[in-house]
CSV table of C-alpha atoms in Angstrom, one decimal:
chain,number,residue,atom,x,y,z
A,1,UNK,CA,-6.0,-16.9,-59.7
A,2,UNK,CA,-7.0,-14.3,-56.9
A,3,UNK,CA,-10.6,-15.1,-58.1
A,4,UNK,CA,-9.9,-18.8,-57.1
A,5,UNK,CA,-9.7,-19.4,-53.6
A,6,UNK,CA,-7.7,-22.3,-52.0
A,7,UNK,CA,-8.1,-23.6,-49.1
A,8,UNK,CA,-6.8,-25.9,-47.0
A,9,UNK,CA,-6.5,-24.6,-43.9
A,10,UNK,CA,-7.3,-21.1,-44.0
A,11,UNK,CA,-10.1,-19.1,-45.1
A,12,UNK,CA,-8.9,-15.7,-46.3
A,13,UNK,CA,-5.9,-14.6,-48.7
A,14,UNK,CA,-3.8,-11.9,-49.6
A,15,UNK,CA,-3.5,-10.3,-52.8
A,16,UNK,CA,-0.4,-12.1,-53.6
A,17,UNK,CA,-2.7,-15.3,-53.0
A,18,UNK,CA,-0.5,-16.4,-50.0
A,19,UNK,CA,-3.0,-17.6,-46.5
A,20,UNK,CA,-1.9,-16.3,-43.4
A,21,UNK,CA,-3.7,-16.3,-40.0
A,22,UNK,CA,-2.9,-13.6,-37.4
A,23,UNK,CA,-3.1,-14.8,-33.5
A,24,UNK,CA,-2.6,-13.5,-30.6
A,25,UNK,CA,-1.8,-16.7,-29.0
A,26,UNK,CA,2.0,-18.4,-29.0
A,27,UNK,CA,0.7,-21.6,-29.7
A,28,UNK,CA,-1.9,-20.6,-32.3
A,29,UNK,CA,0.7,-18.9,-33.8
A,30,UNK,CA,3.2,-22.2,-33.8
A,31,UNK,CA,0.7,-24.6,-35.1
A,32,UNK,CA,0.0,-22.2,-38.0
A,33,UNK,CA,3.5,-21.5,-38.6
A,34,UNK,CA,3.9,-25.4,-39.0
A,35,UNK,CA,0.8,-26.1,-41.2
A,36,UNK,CA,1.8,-22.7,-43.6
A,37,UNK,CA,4.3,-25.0,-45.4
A,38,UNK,CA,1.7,-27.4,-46.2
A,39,UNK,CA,-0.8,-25.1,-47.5
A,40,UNK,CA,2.3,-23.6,-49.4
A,41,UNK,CA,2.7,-27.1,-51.3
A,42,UNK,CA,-0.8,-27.7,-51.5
A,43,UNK,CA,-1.5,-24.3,-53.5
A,44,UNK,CA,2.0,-24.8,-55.9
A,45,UNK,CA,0.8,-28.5,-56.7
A,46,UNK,CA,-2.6,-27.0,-57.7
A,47,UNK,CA,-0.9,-23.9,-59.6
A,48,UNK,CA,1.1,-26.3,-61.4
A,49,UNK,CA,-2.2,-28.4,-62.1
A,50,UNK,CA,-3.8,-25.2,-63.4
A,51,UNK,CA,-0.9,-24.5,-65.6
A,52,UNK,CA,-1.2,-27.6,-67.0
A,53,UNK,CA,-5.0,-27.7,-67.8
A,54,UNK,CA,-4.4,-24.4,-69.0
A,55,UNK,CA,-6.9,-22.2,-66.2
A,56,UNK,CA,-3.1,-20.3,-65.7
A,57,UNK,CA,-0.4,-19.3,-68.4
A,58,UNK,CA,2.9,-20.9,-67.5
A,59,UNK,CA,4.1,-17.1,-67.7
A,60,UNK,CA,2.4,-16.3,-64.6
A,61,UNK,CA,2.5,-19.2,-62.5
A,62,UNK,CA,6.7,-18.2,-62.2
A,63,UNK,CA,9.0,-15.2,-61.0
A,64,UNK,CA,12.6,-15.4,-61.5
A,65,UNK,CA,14.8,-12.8,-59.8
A,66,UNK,CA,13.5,-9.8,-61.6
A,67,UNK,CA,9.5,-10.5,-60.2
A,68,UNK,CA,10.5,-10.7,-56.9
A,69,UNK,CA,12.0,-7.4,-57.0
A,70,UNK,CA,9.2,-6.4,-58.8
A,71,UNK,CA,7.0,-7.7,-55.8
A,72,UNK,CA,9.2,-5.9,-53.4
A,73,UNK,CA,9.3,-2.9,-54.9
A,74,UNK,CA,5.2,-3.0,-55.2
A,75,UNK,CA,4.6,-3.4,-51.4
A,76,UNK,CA,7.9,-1.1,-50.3
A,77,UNK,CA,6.2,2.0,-52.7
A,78,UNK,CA,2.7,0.8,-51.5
A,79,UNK,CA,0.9,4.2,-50.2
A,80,UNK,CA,-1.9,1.9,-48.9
A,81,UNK,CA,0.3,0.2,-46.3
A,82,UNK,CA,2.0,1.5,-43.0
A,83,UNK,CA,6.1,0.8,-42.5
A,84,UNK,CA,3.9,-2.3,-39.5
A,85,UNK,CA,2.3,-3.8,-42.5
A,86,UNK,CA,5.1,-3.5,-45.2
A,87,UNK,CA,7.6,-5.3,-42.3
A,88,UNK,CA,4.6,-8.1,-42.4
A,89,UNK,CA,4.2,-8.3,-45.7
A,90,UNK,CA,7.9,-8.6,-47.0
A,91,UNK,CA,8.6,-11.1,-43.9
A,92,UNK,CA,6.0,-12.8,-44.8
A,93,UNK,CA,7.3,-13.1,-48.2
A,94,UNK,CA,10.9,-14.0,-47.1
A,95,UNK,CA,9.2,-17.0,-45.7
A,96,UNK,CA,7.0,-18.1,-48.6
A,97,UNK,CA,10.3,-17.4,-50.7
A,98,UNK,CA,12.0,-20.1,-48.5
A,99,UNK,CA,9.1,-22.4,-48.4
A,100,UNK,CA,9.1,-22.6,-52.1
A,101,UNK,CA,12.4,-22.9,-52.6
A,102,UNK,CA,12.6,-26.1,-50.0
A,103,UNK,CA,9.5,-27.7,-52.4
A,104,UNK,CA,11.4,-26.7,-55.8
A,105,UNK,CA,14.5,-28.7,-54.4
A,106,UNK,CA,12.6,-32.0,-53.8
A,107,UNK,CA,11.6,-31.7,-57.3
A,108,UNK,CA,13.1,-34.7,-59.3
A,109,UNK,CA,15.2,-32.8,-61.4
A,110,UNK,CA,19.0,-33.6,-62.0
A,111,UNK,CA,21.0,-30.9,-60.0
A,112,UNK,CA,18.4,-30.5,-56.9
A,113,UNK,CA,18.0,-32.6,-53.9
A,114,UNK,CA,15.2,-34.4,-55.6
A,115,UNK,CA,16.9,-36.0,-58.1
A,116,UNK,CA,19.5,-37.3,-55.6
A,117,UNK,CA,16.4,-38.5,-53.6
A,118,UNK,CA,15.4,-40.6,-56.7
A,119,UNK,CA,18.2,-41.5,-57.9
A,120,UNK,CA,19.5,-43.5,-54.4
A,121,UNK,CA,15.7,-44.9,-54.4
A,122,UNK,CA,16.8,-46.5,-58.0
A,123,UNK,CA,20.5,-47.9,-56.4
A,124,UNK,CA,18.6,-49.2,-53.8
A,125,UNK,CA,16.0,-51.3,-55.8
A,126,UNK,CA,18.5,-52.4,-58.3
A,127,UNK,CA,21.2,-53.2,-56.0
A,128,UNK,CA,24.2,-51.4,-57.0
A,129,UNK,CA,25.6,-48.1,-58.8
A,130,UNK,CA,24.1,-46.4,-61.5
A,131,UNK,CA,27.4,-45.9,-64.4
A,132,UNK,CA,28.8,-42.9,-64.5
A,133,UNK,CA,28.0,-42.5,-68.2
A,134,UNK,CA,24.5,-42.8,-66.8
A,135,UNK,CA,25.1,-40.3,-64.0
A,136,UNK,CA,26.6,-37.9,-66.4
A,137,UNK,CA,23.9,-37.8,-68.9
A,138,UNK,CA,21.4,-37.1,-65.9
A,139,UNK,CA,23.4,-34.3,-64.5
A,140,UNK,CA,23.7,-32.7,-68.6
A,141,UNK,CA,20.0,-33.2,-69.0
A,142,UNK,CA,19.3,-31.7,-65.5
A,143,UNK,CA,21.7,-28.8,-66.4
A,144,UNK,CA,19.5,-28.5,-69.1
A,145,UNK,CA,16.6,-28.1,-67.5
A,146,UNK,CA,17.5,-25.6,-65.0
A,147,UNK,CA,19.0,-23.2,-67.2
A,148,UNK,CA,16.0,-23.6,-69.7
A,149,UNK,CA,14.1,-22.8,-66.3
A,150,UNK,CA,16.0,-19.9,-64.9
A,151,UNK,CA,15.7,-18.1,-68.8
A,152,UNK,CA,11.7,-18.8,-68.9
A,153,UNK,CA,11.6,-17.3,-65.3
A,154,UNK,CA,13.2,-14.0,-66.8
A,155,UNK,CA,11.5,-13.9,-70.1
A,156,UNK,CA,7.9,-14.5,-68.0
A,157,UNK,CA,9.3,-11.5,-65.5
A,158,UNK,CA,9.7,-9.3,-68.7
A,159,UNK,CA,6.5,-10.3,-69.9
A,160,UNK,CA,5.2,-8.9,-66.9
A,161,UNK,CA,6.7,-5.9,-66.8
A,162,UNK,CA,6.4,-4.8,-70.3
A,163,UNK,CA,2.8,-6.0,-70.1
A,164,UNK,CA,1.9,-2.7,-67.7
């Protein structure tokens, strides 16, 4: 994916395949800041595209708990970078972290904000109350789904990892 460059509004990328654009200016600094989110989505719909036509094995296009750490790790034991640049980097990453997580919770999935999004769209059109049957089979389904997510996410991390 590093070979692949994205771009929406930035030309260059990190190695983690995250845009970022240093300024010296406040307000260059604040319209970037409010664009990175966008770009953020932009590069996770087409990552999720290239999973699907297969250009990306779902394996690596997702890092549970363990990959993050493992990401950490990598740029805290970096020789290459000073303590300025490892401060940048793992910021940086704390953002993206939160970024992503704000897009996975608009997802329509039972359980996340999404699917509550959806779900009051659908009570609005039809009128009145989806049954509680209903509403309990969508929150099992979406129970589901997220653990079935949150185990891939650990057995793609171990992939990773054993894969050195």
């Amino acid at each position: 994916i590093r070979d692949r460059v994205y771009t929406m509004f930035y030309e260059t990328y990190n190695d983690r395949g995250a845009y970022y654009y240093e300024s010296e200016s406040l307000w260059t600094a604040i319209r970037e800041a409010s664009l990175m989110p966008l770009s953020l989505l932009r590069v996770t719909i087409m990552g999720v595209g290239d999973v699907i036509a297969g250009v990306i094995a779902p394996t690596e296009a997702i890092a549970g708990p363990l990959g993050i750490a493992t990401i950490i790790s990598e740029v805290v034991d970096d020789p290459v970078f000073n303590v300025r640049e490892k401060v940048f980097q793992l910021t940086f990453f704390a953002g993206y972290i939160s970024v992503a997580l704000a897009i996975t919770n608009l997802l329509p999935l039972p359980g996340l904000d999404g699917n509550a999004i959806v779900l009051s769209l659908v009570e609005l059109i039809r009128g009145k109350r989806l049954s509680l049957r209903a509403e309990k089979v969508i929150a099992t389904i979406g129970f589901f789904l997220i653990i079935s997510l949150v185990i891939f996410a650990l057995f793609s991390d171990i992939m990773r990892i054993v894969g050195r």
